[in-house]
mmCIF file of C-alpha atoms and ligand atoms in Angstrom:
data_model
loop_
_atom_site.group_PDB
_atom_site.id
_atom_site.type_symbol
_atom_site.label_atom_id
_atom_site.label_comp_id
_atom_site.label_asym_id
_atom_site.label_seq_id
_atom_site.Cartn_x
_atom_site.Cartn_y
_atom_site.Cartn_z
ATOM 1 C CA MET R 135 47.353 96.971 124.081
ATOM 2 C CA THR R 136 46.052 99.128 121.233
ATOM 3 C CA GLU R 137 48.352 100.000 118.394
ATOM 4 C CA VAL R 138 48.718 103.632 117.392
ATOM 5 C CA TYR R 139 50.726 104.210 114.222
ATOM 6 C CA PHE R 140 52.880 107.300 113.961
ATOM 7 C CA SER R 141 54.586 108.746 110.905
ATOM 8 C CA GLN R 142 55.671 112.084 109.542
ATOM 9 C CA ASP R 143 54.394 111.019 106.129
ATOM 10 C CA ILE R 144 50.648 110.951 105.493
ATOM 11 C CA GLU R 145 50.949 108.437 102.638
ATOM 12 C CA THR R 146 52.658 105.983 104.990
ATOM 13 C CA ILE R 147 49.830 106.432 107.470
ATOM 14 C CA LEU R 148 47.150 105.981 104.798
ATOM 15 C CA ASP R 149 48.755 102.689 103.750
ATOM 16 C CA ARG R 150 47.878 101.395 107.238
ATOM 17 C CA ILE R 151 44.149 102.021 106.950
ATOM 18 C CA PRO R 152 42.499 98.661 107.726
ATOM 19 C CA PHE R 153 40.167 98.680 104.744
ATOM 20 C CA GLU R 154 38.644 95.365 105.780
ATOM 21 C CA VAL R 155 36.687 97.137 108.554
ATOM 22 C CA LEU R 156 35.239 99.781 106.219
ATOM 23 C CA GLY R 157 31.947 99.302 104.406
ATOM 24 C CA LYS R 158 30.831 100.734 101.088
ATOM 25 C CA SER R 159 29.818 104.206 102.211
ATOM 26 C CA VAL R 160 32.450 106.117 104.171
ATOM 27 C CA ALA R 161 31.896 109.416 105.989
ATOM 28 C CA ILE R 162 35.073 111.416 106.597
ATOM 29 C CA LYS R 163 34.523 113.794 109.530
ATOM 30 C CA VAL R 164 36.465 117.005 109.078
ATOM 31 C CA HIS R 165 36.353 120.658 110.214
ATOM 32 C CA PHE R 166 36.500 123.218 107.400
ATOM 33 C CA GLY R 167 37.677 126.079 109.635
ATOM 34 C CA GLU R 168 35.764 129.242 110.473
ATOM 35 C CA LYS R 169 36.153 132.108 108.005
ATOM 36 C CA GLY R 170 39.348 133.921 109.014
ATOM 37 C CA CYS R 171 41.046 130.794 110.410
ATOM 38 C CA THR R 172 44.157 129.818 108.442
ATOM 39 C CA THR R 173 45.372 126.726 110.302
ATOM 40 C CA PHE R 174 42.532 124.269 109.672
ATOM 41 C CA LEU R 175 43.370 120.936 107.987
ATOM 42 C CA SER R 176 44.675 121.631 104.515
ATOM 43 C CA PRO R 177 42.360 120.593 101.662
ATOM 44 C CA ARG R 178 45.329 118.918 99.932
ATOM 45 C CA LEU R 179 45.812 116.664 102.946
ATOM 46 C CA VAL R 180 42.103 115.910 103.216
ATOM 47 C CA GLN R 181 42.001 115.162 99.473
ATOM 48 C CA LYS R 182 44.663 112.474 99.977
ATOM 49 C CA VAL R 183 42.492 110.709 102.536
ATOM 50 C CA TYR R 184 39.418 111.121 100.326
ATOM 51 C CA ASP R 185 41.197 109.804 97.223
ATOM 52 C CA LYS R 186 42.513 106.827 99.155
ATOM 53 C CA ILE R 187 38.961 105.820 100.050
ATOM 54 C CA ILE R 188 37.623 106.440 96.541
ATOM 55 C CA SER R 189 40.463 104.444 94.974
ATOM 56 C CA SER R 190 39.474 101.467 97.137
ATOM 57 C CA GLY R 191 36.114 101.378 95.306
ATOM 58 C CA ARG R 192 34.120 102.926 98.162
ATOM 59 C CA ASP R 193 31.958 106.045 98.252
ATOM 60 C CA ALA R 194 33.236 108.919 100.369
ATOM 61 C CA SER R 195 31.863 112.233 101.637
ATOM 62 C CA LEU R 196 33.333 114.875 103.901
ATOM 63 C CA VAL R 197 30.804 115.311 106.701
ATOM 64 C CA GLU R 198 30.192 118.062 109.241
ATOM 65 C CA CYS R 199 27.396 119.603 111.297
ATOM 66 C CA ASN R 200 26.518 123.275 111.607
ATOM 67 C CA VAL R 201 27.899 125.292 114.507
ATOM 68 C CA LEU R 202 26.064 126.681 117.512
ATOM 69 C CA TYR R 203 27.201 130.286 117.347
ATOM 70 C CA LYS R 204 26.522 132.856 114.646
ATOM 71 C CA GLY R 205 29.379 132.665 112.136
ATOM 72 C CA SER R 206 30.305 131.486 108.644
ATOM 73 C CA ARG R 207 29.191 127.869 109.276
ATOM 74 C CA THR R 208 25.845 128.438 111.012
ATOM 75 C CA ASN R 209 23.660 127.111 108.188
ATOM 76 C CA SER R 210 24.434 124.645 105.406
ATOM 77 C CA THR R 211 24.524 127.234 102.604
ATOM 78 C CA ASP R 212 27.106 129.373 104.404
ATOM 79 C CA HIS R 213 28.948 126.288 105.628
ATOM 80 C CA LEU R 214 29.386 124.926 102.091
ATOM 81 C CA LYS R 215 30.457 128.375 100.857
ATOM 82 C CA THR R 216 33.115 128.584 103.577
ATOM 83 C CA ALA R 217 34.336 125.075 102.757
ATOM 84 C CA LYS R 218 34.703 125.985 99.076
ATOM 85 C CA GLU R 219 36.472 129.248 99.925
ATOM 86 C CA HIS R 220 38.878 127.242 102.075
ATOM 87 C CA GLY R 221 39.767 125.022 99.117
ATOM 88 C CA PHE R 222 37.521 121.978 99.633
ATOM 89 C CA THR R 223 36.322 122.122 96.059
ATOM 90 C CA ASP R 224 36.736 118.643 94.557
ATOM 91 C CA MET R 225 35.165 116.397 97.174
ATOM 92 C CA ASN R 226 31.576 115.497 98.107
ATOM 93 C CA ILE R 227 30.480 117.449 101.161
ATOM 94 C CA ASP R 228 27.494 116.511 103.311
ATOM 95 C CA ILE R 229 26.303 118.817 106.101
ATOM 96 C CA LEU R 230 24.522 116.308 108.303
ATOM 97 C CA ASP R 231 22.023 118.392 110.269
ATOM 98 C CA GLY R 232 20.142 120.115 107.448
ATOM 99 C CA GLU R 233 20.047 123.692 106.217
ATOM 100 C CA LEU R 234 19.173 125.159 109.612
ATOM 101 C CA GLY R 235 20.983 122.672 111.817
ATOM 102 C CA ASP R 236 17.728 121.330 113.198
ATOM 103 C CA GLU R 237 17.686 117.805 111.736
ATOM 104 C CA PHE R 238 18.929 115.290 114.261
ATOM 105 C CA ILE R 239 18.592 111.726 115.436
ATOM 106 C CA ASP R 240 18.458 110.872 119.116
ATOM 107 C CA VAL R 241 21.010 108.209 119.994
ATOM 108 C CA MET R 242 21.419 107.389 123.693
ATOM 109 C CA GLY R 243 19.929 110.805 124.547
ATOM 110 C CA CYS R 244 22.420 112.590 122.282
ATOM 111 C CA LYS R 245 21.226 114.760 119.398
ATOM 112 C CA LEU R 246 23.403 113.883 116.403
ATOM 113 C CA GLY R 247 23.297 115.119 112.802
ATOM 114 C CA LYS R 248 20.568 113.106 111.088
ATOM 115 C CA GLY R 249 22.583 112.441 107.938
ATOM 116 C CA LEU R 250 24.922 110.134 109.846
ATOM 117 C CA GLU R 251 22.395 107.350 109.269
ATOM 118 C CA LYS R 252 23.334 107.226 105.565
ATOM 119 C CA TYR R 253 26.856 105.907 106.190
ATOM 120 C CA ASP R 254 28.099 102.513 107.268
ATOM 121 C CA SER R 255 31.657 103.578 108.176
ATOM 122 C CA ILE R 256 33.462 106.646 109.396
ATOM 123 C CA ILE R 257 36.959 108.093 109.380
ATOM 124 C CA ILE R 258 37.433 110.763 112.029
ATOM 125 C CA LEU R 259 40.106 113.029 110.546
ATOM 126 C CA SER R 260 41.075 115.484 113.281
ATOM 127 C CA HIS R 261 43.339 118.484 113.628
ATOM 128 C CA PHE R 262 44.984 118.231 117.063
ATOM 129 C CA LYS R 263 45.260 121.673 118.740
ATOM 130 C CA GLY R 264 44.492 123.572 121.932
ATOM 131 C CA HIS R 265 40.986 124.580 122.924
ATOM 132 C CA MET R 266 39.799 127.387 125.189
ATOM 133 C CA MET R 267 37.192 125.260 126.943
ATOM 134 C CA THR R 268 38.420 121.671 126.725
ATOM 135 C CA GLY R 269 42.197 122.209 126.843
ATOM 136 C CA PHE R 270 42.733 120.360 123.609
ATOM 137 C CA GLY R 271 40.723 119.063 120.699
ATOM 138 C CA GLY R 272 41.464 115.758 118.978
ATOM 139 C CA ALA R 273 39.445 112.742 117.909
ATOM 140 C CA ILE R 274 37.044 112.753 120.878
ATOM 141 C CA LYS R 275 36.226 116.428 120.402
ATOM 142 C CA ASN R 276 35.888 116.112 116.619
ATOM 143 C CA THR R 277 33.540 113.150 117.044
ATOM 144 C CA GLY R 278 31.411 114.233 119.987
ATOM 145 C CA MET R 279 31.050 117.955 119.490
ATOM 146 C CA GLY R 280 31.528 117.817 115.732
ATOM 147 C CA LEU R 281 28.762 115.310 115.035
ATOM 148 C CA GLY R 282 26.300 116.953 117.421
ATOM 149 C CA SER R 283 23.466 118.866 115.792
ATOM 150 C CA ARG R 284 23.011 122.462 116.926
ATOM 151 C CA ALA R 285 20.644 121.362 119.706
ATOM 152 C CA GLY R 286 23.221 118.746 120.704
ATOM 153 C CA LYS R 287 25.963 121.364 120.770
ATOM 154 C CA LEU R 288 23.840 123.585 123.031
ATOM 155 C CA HIS R 289 23.155 120.595 125.265
ATOM 156 C CA MET R 290 26.883 119.891 125.604
ATOM 157 C CA HIS R 291 27.888 123.499 126.178
ATOM 158 C CA SER R 292 25.243 124.590 128.604
ATOM 159 C CA ARG R 293 23.183 123.622 131.612
ATOM 160 C CA ILE R 294 20.770 126.511 131.229
ATOM 161 C CA LYS R 295 18.635 127.872 128.417
ATOM 162 C CA PRO R 296 19.581 130.781 126.127
ATOM 163 C CA SER R 297 18.566 134.348 127.018
ATOM 164 C CA VAL R 298 18.084 137.600 125.114
ATOM 165 C CA ASN R 299 20.567 140.450 125.333
ATOM 166 C CA GLN R 300 18.075 143.297 125.794
ATOM 167 C CA ASN R 301 20.514 145.923 124.530
ATOM 168 C CA ARG R 302 21.015 144.158 121.214
ATOM 169 C CA CYS R 303 17.422 143.072 120.543
ATOM 170 C CA LYS R 304 15.710 145.147 117.837
ATOM 171 C CA SER R 305 12.274 143.587 118.394
ATOM 172 C CA CYS R 306 12.122 142.164 114.844
ATOM 173 C CA GLU R 307 10.233 139.064 116.096
ATOM 174 C CA ILE R 308 12.118 136.679 113.774
ATOM 175 C CA CYS R 309 12.975 134.479 116.739
ATOM 176 C CA ILE R 310 9.359 134.522 117.926
ATOM 177 C CA ASN R 311 8.117 133.382 114.530
ATOM 178 C CA ASN R 312 10.663 130.551 114.320
ATOM 179 C CA CYS R 313 10.498 129.085 117.812
ATOM 180 C CA ASN R 314 8.514 125.862 117.490
ATOM 181 C CA ALA R 315 8.157 125.661 121.266
ATOM 182 C CA LYS R 316 6.493 129.088 121.361
ATOM 183 C CA ALA R 317 8.902 129.981 124.134
ATOM 184 C CA ILE R 318 9.682 133.527 122.982
ATOM 185 C CA SER R 319 7.483 136.594 123.265
ATOM 186 C CA LEU R 320 7.876 140.361 123.363
ATOM 187 C CA ASN R 321 8.051 141.811 126.843
ATOM 188 C CA LYS R 322 5.098 144.212 127.050
ATOM 189 C CA THR R 323 7.065 146.778 129.053
ATOM 190 C CA THR R 324 10.388 146.813 127.197
ATOM 191 C CA ASN R 325 9.121 145.602 123.784
ATOM 192 C CA LYS R 326 12.157 143.278 123.649
ATOM 193 C CA ALA R 327 12.140 139.527 123.134
ATOM 194 C CA LYS R 328 12.242 137.282 126.177
ATOM 195 C CA ILE R 329 12.589 133.504 126.469
ATOM 196 C CA ASP R 330 10.445 131.405 128.784
ATOM 197 C CA SER R 331 13.012 128.859 129.984
ATOM 198 C CA ASP R 332 10.267 126.451 131.097
ATOM 199 C CA LYS R 333 8.926 126.242 127.539
ATOM 200 C CA CYS R 334 12.312 126.395 125.766
ATOM 201 C CA GLU R 335 13.327 123.006 124.358
ATOM 202 C CA GLY R 336 16.953 123.992 123.763
ATOM 203 C CA CYS R 337 16.857 123.641 119.983
ATOM 204 C CA ALA R 338 19.188 126.666 119.561
ATOM 205 C CA MET R 339 17.321 127.829 116.446
ATOM 206 C CA CYS R 340 16.923 131.356 117.828
ATOM 207 C CA ILE R 341 20.689 131.646 118.332
ATOM 208 C CA SER R 342 21.325 130.957 114.681
ATOM 209 C CA ILE R 343 18.625 133.121 113.146
ATOM 210 C CA CYS R 344 18.695 136.311 115.219
ATOM 211 C CA PRO R 345 20.161 138.886 112.829
ATOM 212 C CA GLU R 346 21.414 141.004 115.753
ATOM 213 C CA ARG R 347 23.262 138.183 117.540
ATOM 214 C CA ALA R 348 21.100 139.094 120.508
ATOM 215 C CA ILE R 349 20.537 135.580 121.867
ATOM 216 C CA ASN R 350 23.176 134.701 124.412
ATOM 217 C CA ILE R 351 24.706 131.234 124.519
ATOM 218 C CA PRO R 352 25.279 130.578 128.216
ATOM 219 C CA TRP R 353 28.822 129.250 127.665
ATOM 220 C CA ALA R 354 29.870 129.699 131.283
ATOM 221 C CA SER R 355 27.040 127.585 132.677
ATOM 222 C CA GLU R 356 28.977 124.347 132.147
ATOM 223 C CA THR R 357 32.376 123.535 133.625
ATOM 224 C CA SER R 358 35.237 122.377 131.422
ATOM 225 C CA GLU R 359 35.087 118.952 133.044
ATOM 226 C CA GLY R 360 31.324 118.725 132.527
ATOM 227 C CA LEU R 361 31.680 119.787 128.903
ATOM 228 C CA GLN R 362 34.463 117.278 128.267
ATOM 229 C CA LYS R 363 32.374 114.477 129.767
ATOM 230 C CA LYS R 364 29.364 115.319 127.625
ATOM 231 C CA ILE R 365 31.576 115.406 124.520
ATOM 232 C CA ALA R 366 32.836 111.925 125.395
ATOM 233 C CA GLU R 367 29.225 110.762 125.816
ATOM 234 C CA TYR R 368 28.297 112.169 122.402
ATOM 235 C CA SER R 369 31.337 110.376 120.946
ATOM 236 C CA LYS R 370 30.100 107.127 122.393
ATOM 237 C CA ALA R 371 26.654 107.686 120.884
ATOM 238 C CA ALA R 372 28.050 108.581 117.457
ATOM 239 C CA LEU R 373 30.417 105.610 117.354
ATOM 240 C CA SER R 374 27.603 103.252 118.385
ATOM 241 C CA ILE R 375 26.151 103.854 114.907
ATOM 242 C CA PHE R 376 29.291 102.488 113.261
ATOM 243 C CA LYS R 377 30.151 99.656 115.660
ATOM 244 C CA ASN R 378 33.717 98.636 114.729
ATOM 245 C CA SER R 379 33.729 100.426 111.395
ATOM 246 C CA ALA R 380 35.502 103.582 112.570
ATOM 247 C CA ILE R 381 39.085 104.719 111.974
ATOM 248 C CA PHE R 382 40.813 107.703 113.545
ATOM 249 C CA ILE R 383 43.552 109.869 112.038
ATOM 250 C CA ASN R 384 44.987 112.741 114.088
ATOM 251 C CA VAL R 385 47.037 115.447 112.388
ATOM 252 C CA LEU R 386 49.608 117.046 114.689
ATOM 253 C CA GLN R 387 50.505 119.976 112.469
ATOM 254 C CA ASN R 388 49.839 123.689 112.841
ATOM 255 C CA ILE R 389 49.176 123.118 116.533
ATOM 256 C CA THR R 390 47.587 126.323 117.785
ATOM 257 C CA GLU R 391 46.501 127.495 121.229
ATOM 258 C CA ASP R 392 42.826 127.650 120.270
ATOM 259 C CA CYS R 393 40.552 125.759 117.929
ATOM 260 C CA ASP R 394 39.700 126.221 114.253
ATOM 261 C CA CYS R 395 36.382 127.867 115.158
ATOM 262 C CA LEU R 396 38.236 131.128 115.854
ATOM 263 C CA ASP R 397 37.610 133.622 113.060
ATOM 264 C CA LYS R 398 41.166 134.930 112.946
ATOM 265 C CA PRO R 399 44.638 133.619 112.093
ATOM 266 C CA GLN R 400 46.648 131.965 114.858
ATOM 267 C CA LYS R 401 50.332 131.157 114.993
ATOM 268 C CA PRO R 402 51.312 127.535 115.682
ATOM 269 C CA VAL R 403 52.751 127.155 119.179
ATOM 270 C CA LEU R 404 54.689 123.921 118.538
ATOM 271 C CA ASP R 405 56.728 122.480 115.697
ATOM 272 C CA ASP R 406 54.798 119.992 113.561
ATOM 273 C CA ILE R 407 54.893 116.453 114.980
ATOM 274 C CA GLY R 408 53.262 114.198 112.375
ATOM 275 C CA PHE R 409 50.269 111.927 111.814
ATOM 276 C CA LEU R 410 48.689 109.180 113.927
ATOM 277 C CA LEU R 411 46.268 106.412 113.002
ATOM 278 C CA SER R 412 44.378 103.983 115.210
ATOM 279 C CA ASP R 413 41.069 102.162 115.485
ATOM 280 C CA ASN R 414 40.820 103.366 119.106
ATOM 281 C CA ILE R 415 39.522 106.875 119.765
ATOM 282 C CA VAL R 416 40.878 107.037 123.319
ATOM 283 C CA ALA R 417 44.326 105.645 122.545
ATOM 284 C CA ILE R 418 44.897 108.022 119.645
ATOM 285 C CA ASP R 419 44.015 111.083 121.735
ATOM 286 C CA GLN R 420 46.159 109.901 124.653
ATOM 287 C CA ALA R 421 49.074 109.237 122.294
ATOM 288 C CA SER R 422 48.614 112.617 120.603
ATOM 289 C CA LEU R 423 48.517 114.419 123.938
ATOM 290 C CA ASP R 424 51.605 112.568 125.185
ATOM 291 C CA LEU R 425 53.573 113.334 122.019
ATOM 292 C CA ALA R 426 52.540 116.983 122.129
ATOM 293 C CA ASN R 427 53.282 117.294 125.849
ATOM 294 C CA ASN R 428 56.788 116.009 125.180
ATOM 295 C CA LYS R 429 57.201 119.015 122.883
ATOM 296 C CA GLY R 430 55.856 121.519 125.415
ATOM 297 C CA PHE R 431 52.080 121.358 124.888
ATOM 298 C CA ASN R 432 51.644 121.287 128.699
ATOM 299 C CA ALA R 433 52.139 125.060 128.624
ATOM 300 C CA VAL R 434 49.200 125.502 126.234
ATOM 301 C CA GLN R 435 45.829 126.153 127.930
ATOM 302 C CA LYS R 436 47.595 125.143 131.123
ATOM 303 C CA SER R 437 44.753 126.311 133.386
ATOM 304 C CA ILE R 438 42.521 123.603 131.900
ATOM 305 C CA GLU R 439 42.866 119.957 132.936
ATOM 306 C CA LYS R 440 43.061 118.096 129.620
ATOM 307 C CA GLN R 441 42.507 114.501 130.757
ATOM 308 C CA PRO R 442 38.774 114.426 131.693
ATOM 309 C CA GLN R 443 37.561 113.778 128.135
ATOM 310 C CA ILE R 444 40.028 110.890 127.783
ATOM 311 C CA GLU R 445 39.294 109.449 131.241
ATOM 312 C CA HIS R 446 35.522 109.617 130.782
ATOM 313 C CA ALA R 447 35.686 108.041 127.323
ATOM 314 C CA ALA R 448 37.885 105.245 128.682
ATOM 315 C CA ASN R 449 35.616 104.719 131.710
ATOM 316 C CA MET R 450 32.625 104.365 129.384
ATOM 317 C CA GLY R 451 34.456 101.645 127.485
ATOM 318 C CA ILE R 452 34.736 103.262 124.065
ATOM 319 C CA GLY R 453 38.491 102.805 124.030
ATOM 320 C CA SER R 454 41.592 102.239 126.094
ATOM 321 C CA LYS R 455 44.237 104.698 127.274
ATOM 322 C CA ASN R 456 46.905 102.015 127.022
ATOM 323 C CA TYR R 457 48.594 102.101 123.676
ATOM 324 C CA LYS R 458 51.682 100.967 121.865
ATOM 325 C CA LEU R 459 53.140 103.656 119.620
ATOM 326 C CA ILE R 460 54.494 102.157 116.415
ATOM 327 C CA SER R 461 56.660 104.494 114.359
ATOM 328 C CA ILE R 462 56.471 103.699 110.665
HETATM 329 S S1 SF4 S 721 15.462 137.796 116.427
HETATM 330 FE FE1 SF4 S 721 16.921 138.882 117.744
HETATM 331 S S2 SF4 S 721 16.543 141.040 117.360
HETATM 332 FE FE2 SF4 S 721 14.768 139.921 116.581
HETATM 333 S S3 SF4 S 721 13.306 139.909 118.320
HETATM 334 FE FE3 SF4 S 721 14.521 138.026 118.450
HETATM 335 S S4 SF4 S 721 16.199 138.548 119.847
HETATM 336 FE FE4 SF4 S 721 15.299 140.489 119.153
HETATM 337 S S1 SF4 S 722 16.377 127.456 121.912
HETATM 338 FE FE1 SF4 S 722 14.727 126.777 120.498
HETATM 339 S S2 SF4 S 722 13.009 126.322 121.868
HETATM 340 FE FE2 SF4 S 722 14.454 127.591 123.039
HETATM 341 S S3 SF4 S 722 13.744 129.693 122.739
HETATM 342 FE FE3 SF4 S 722 15.312 129.315 121.168
HETATM 343 S S4 SF4 S 722 14.125 128.652 119.359
HETATM 344 FE FE4 SF4 S 722 12.773 128.458 121.145
#
């Protein structure tokens, strides 16, 4: 049975990091919070994890990939600016999928941020909270969705290709000039952009560069269960790069109804619970969910079944749901 350590003190948790499994170059996967969010992981907390790795004589970088939608973390320049504004000022930061989010490696059919290849170990440092499409977000979500390049994120979120909102399109042709698949053209009758879904390769570049936010992401084309399963599959692909050199820390503080991608403040819906550490991505999410449910998390996003991501990850063999919670 997998051990999951639980404490209300982050230093106590950090003392349990099994350094013997970590190599020389450690990526620390975090989420810097969308501009306007106030409940993302605090930079002071992240700094403690970072300093712990550095003080062990290893190299460390905070790593992330750009987001799918148009926001403050859509390209690397804006992403780094947002991170700095949110207080992540004294740590190396590495946005893994390039300036425009189009640099990826294909691992098991999953499109992951290319920069992942530079690291030999990873710490997945996750803020546990609710999520409007997956019920909750923890280690599996932070790994699978978070390490997906923009094309990977579109792949997870959608079964169909993007489309153009004709009312918003201003016919500037920026998307046409940047689509490598030559899938976009101006409709001769309406003079608005249109996407040929047969030619579209799902790179999601047009979504990020349209200045009018006129390219629709077909969010509703995937079910929550389908999305959760794909996220678990991306987690499996990402962790395959690191073999057994991956550690998971879940932070059960500032637990909100929705995720840190929301561009507005949210109020926590539960009292803070504490910190968990494990070398098992499935066990730590199951333990986090169980602890939170004991405090009333069942009422959060209650229309969404929260187990599919855990079940699918366990069924694929990337971890076990059976855990032993060790309070320290
Ligand atoms: S970039 Fe946006 S506004 Fe410009 S043509 Fe394409 S869809 Fe229309
Ligand atoms: S998603 Fe990529 S390939 Fe598809 S239309 Fe947009 S830019 Fe072109």
